[in-house]
Amino acid sequence: MTEVQQHTPEGVIAQVDEFFDGVFAPLEAWLPRLEAQLVDRLAQGALSGAQLAALIEEDAHGVLATPHRPIYGAGFCATEDIVTEGNPLAWWQGAERSLLASSTFGPGQAAIDLHRLEWYRVPAETRRRHVAGPFVDYLCSNEITVTVSQPVMLGDQFVGVVCADVLVASLEELLLPAVTGLGAATLVNANGRVVVSAEADYETGDRFAGIGPEGDLGALAAGVQVVRSARCPFALLLPAA
C-alpha cells in the first residue's frame, strides 16, 4: 500500500483489516494442533479445567508472543462436553502471562452464561470467526477490550472457541494516527459503538450520533460517508466529501 493510499478512508480500513487478520493468524495456526490434542485426550474421557489448562498452556503462550500485535490475553473456552469439572476457560493474560485463577462460570447465582457472551455465542451459532467489542472485560482484564474468537470443531461438533484479547488502549495507539489523518473520522463497530475517534466529543463505547439501537448505519444523515470493512464488523464514518 502506498503512502497516499494509507491516508484514504479505504486505506485506513485496509489497515484495520490487516491488523485483525494478524491477530487471527496465530489462532488459526493453533487450531489443527488443538483439535488433534483434544481428539487424543478425549479418547480417555472428558477433561477437568486443570487438565485443559495443562494441555494448552504452551500454545496459548505462543499466541501471546505473536510479534507486531499487542495481544493481551489468549486461551480456549470449552463446552461442557469437553470440561465437565472446574473452569472451562483456560486463559492467560498480561506481561506475566498469568493464568486466570478463578471464574464465575458454573452453577450458582453468580454464574455467567457463556451463551450470552458475544465472543462465545456468535462463533457457536455461526461456526465462523468473530470480533466482539469494544466492551469492558469484567471477566478477565477489567479493561476496555476487543476479543477475536474462532470456533473449534471436532468434525461437526462445536467444542468451544479459541480467543485473543487486544486492549482498546493498544488499538488507539496503533490506529488513531491513521484515523486522525482523515480529519473528523470515527471507527465504529457493527452496533454503531465507537472504537476509536478523532473527534473529542466521542469516547470508546459511545454510540455514534444518528445510529439506531440496532446499529443501522443506513439511517445516518446524508452528510456522513460510510466505509465498511469487508472482513471485520467495523466501519469508518467521516464527513462526506
CSV table of C-alpha atoms in Angstrom, one decimal, residues 15-123:
chain,number,residue,atom,x,y,z
A,15,GLN,CA,-5.0,-1.2,7.9
A,16,VAL,CA,-7.8,-2.2,10.3
A,17,ASP,CA,-8.4,-5.4,8.4
A,18,GLU,CA,-4.6,-6.2,8.2
A,19,PHE,CA,-4.3,-5.7,12.0
A,20,PHE,CA,-7.1,-8.0,12.9
A,21,ASP,CA,-6.0,-10.6,10.3
A,22,GLY,CA,-2.7,-10.6,12.2
A,23,VAL,CA,-4.5,-11.2,15.5
A,24,PHE,CA,-6.5,-14.1,14.0
A,25,ALA,CA,-3.4,-15.7,12.4
A,26,PRO,CA,-1.9,-17.3,15.5
A,27,LEU,CA,-5.3,-18.7,16.5
A,28,GLU,CA,-5.9,-20.2,13.0
A,29,ALA,CA,-2.4,-21.7,13.2
A,30,TRP,CA,-3.1,-23.2,16.6
A,31,LEU,CA,-6.4,-24.8,15.6
A,32,PRO,CA,-5.1,-28.0,13.9
A,33,ARG,CA,-2.8,-28.8,16.8
A,34,LEU,CA,-5.5,-28.1,19.4
A,35,GLU,CA,-8.1,-30.2,17.5
A,36,ALA,CA,-5.6,-33.2,17.4
A,37,GLN,CA,-4.8,-32.8,21.1
A,38,LEU,CA,-8.4,-32.8,22.0
A,39,VAL,CA,-9.2,-35.9,19.9
A,40,ASP,CA,-6.3,-37.8,21.6
A,41,ARG,CA,-7.1,-36.6,25.1
A,42,LEU,CA,-10.9,-37.1,24.8
A,43,ALA,CA,-10.3,-40.8,24.0
A,44,GLN,CA,-9.6,-41.1,27.7
A,45,GLY,CA,-12.8,-39.2,28.7
A,46,ALA,CA,-13.7,-35.6,29.5
A,47,LEU,CA,-11.2,-33.1,31.0
A,48,SER,CA,-11.1,-31.1,34.2
A,49,GLY,CA,-10.3,-27.4,34.0
A,50,ALA,CA,-6.8,-28.0,35.3
A,51,GLN,CA,-6.2,-30.7,32.7
A,52,LEU,CA,-7.3,-28.4,29.9
A,53,ALA,CA,-5.0,-25.6,31.2
A,54,ALA,CA,-2.0,-28.0,31.3
A,55,LEU,CA,-2.8,-29.2,27.8
A,56,ILE,CA,-2.9,-25.9,26.1
A,57,GLU,CA,-0.6,-23.6,28.1
A,58,GLU,CA,2.3,-23.7,25.8
A,59,ASP,CA,0.2,-22.9,22.7
A,60,ALA,CA,-1.7,-20.1,24.5
A,61,HIS,CA,1.7,-18.5,25.5
A,62,GLY,CA,2.7,-18.8,21.8
A,63,VAL,CA,-0.3,-16.7,20.8
A,64,LEU,CA,0.6,-14.1,23.4
A,65,ALA,CA,4.1,-13.9,22.0
A,66,THR,CA,2.8,-13.0,18.5
A,67,PRO,CA,5.2,-10.4,17.1
A,68,HIS,CA,3.9,-7.0,16.0
A,69,ARG,CA,0.5,-7.5,17.7
A,70,PRO,CA,-0.3,-6.2,21.2
A,71,ILE,CA,-2.2,-9.3,22.3
A,72,TYR,CA,-3.1,-9.0,25.9
A,73,GLY,CA,-4.8,-12.3,26.6
A,74,ALA,CA,-5.3,-15.7,24.9
A,75,GLY,CA,-6.8,-19.1,25.6
A,76,PHE,CA,-9.5,-21.6,24.9
A,77,CYS,CA,-13.0,-21.8,26.3
A,78,ALA,CA,-14.5,-25.3,26.1
A,79,THR,CA,-18.1,-26.5,26.1
A,80,GLU,CA,-19.5,-28.5,29.0
A,81,ASP,CA,-19.0,-31.7,26.9
A,82,ILE,CA,-15.2,-31.1,27.0
A,83,VAL,CA,-14.7,-29.8,30.5
A,84,THR,CA,-17.1,-31.4,33.0
A,85,GLU,CA,-15.3,-30.2,36.2
A,86,GLY,CA,-13.7,-27.0,37.1
A,87,ASN,CA,-13.0,-23.9,34.9
A,88,PRO,CA,-13.8,-24.4,31.2
A,89,LEU,CA,-11.9,-21.2,30.4
A,90,ALA,CA,-8.1,-21.7,30.2
A,91,TRP,CA,-6.8,-18.2,29.8
A,92,TRP,CA,-3.5,-16.4,30.2
A,93,GLN,CA,-3.0,-12.6,30.1
A,94,GLY,CA,-0.7,-9.7,30.8
A,95,ALA,CA,3.0,-9.3,30.6
A,96,GLU,CA,3.4,-12.0,33.2
A,97,ARG,CA,1.2,-14.4,31.2
A,98,SER,CA,-0.7,-15.2,34.3
A,99,LEU,CA,-3.3,-17.9,34.3
A,100,LEU,CA,-6.8,-16.6,35.2
A,101,ALA,CA,-7.1,-18.1,38.6
A,102,SER,CA,-10.9,-18.2,39.0
A,103,SER,CA,-14.1,-17.9,37.0
A,104,THR,CA,-17.7,-17.2,37.7
A,105,PHE,CA,-18.6,-19.9,35.2
A,106,GLY,CA,-20.5,-22.7,36.7
A,107,PRO,CA,-23.6,-23.3,38.9
A,108,GLY,CA,-24.9,-20.7,41.3
A,109,GLN,CA,-26.4,-17.2,41.2
A,110,ALA,CA,-23.2,-15.6,40.2
A,111,ALA,CA,-22.6,-17.8,37.2
A,112,ILE,CA,-22.0,-16.3,33.8
A,113,ASP,CA,-24.0,-17.9,31.0
A,114,LEU,CA,-21.4,-18.5,28.2
A,115,HIS,CA,-24.1,-18.4,25.6
A,116,ARG,CA,-24.8,-14.7,26.4
A,117,LEU,CA,-21.2,-13.6,25.8
A,118,GLU,CA,-20.8,-12.4,22.3
A,119,TRP,CA,-17.2,-13.7,21.8
A,120,TYR,CA,-18.5,-17.2,22.6
A,121,ARG,CA,-22.1,-17.0,21.3
A,122,VAL,CA,-21.5,-15.8,17.8
A,123,PRO,CA,-18.9,-18.4,16.8
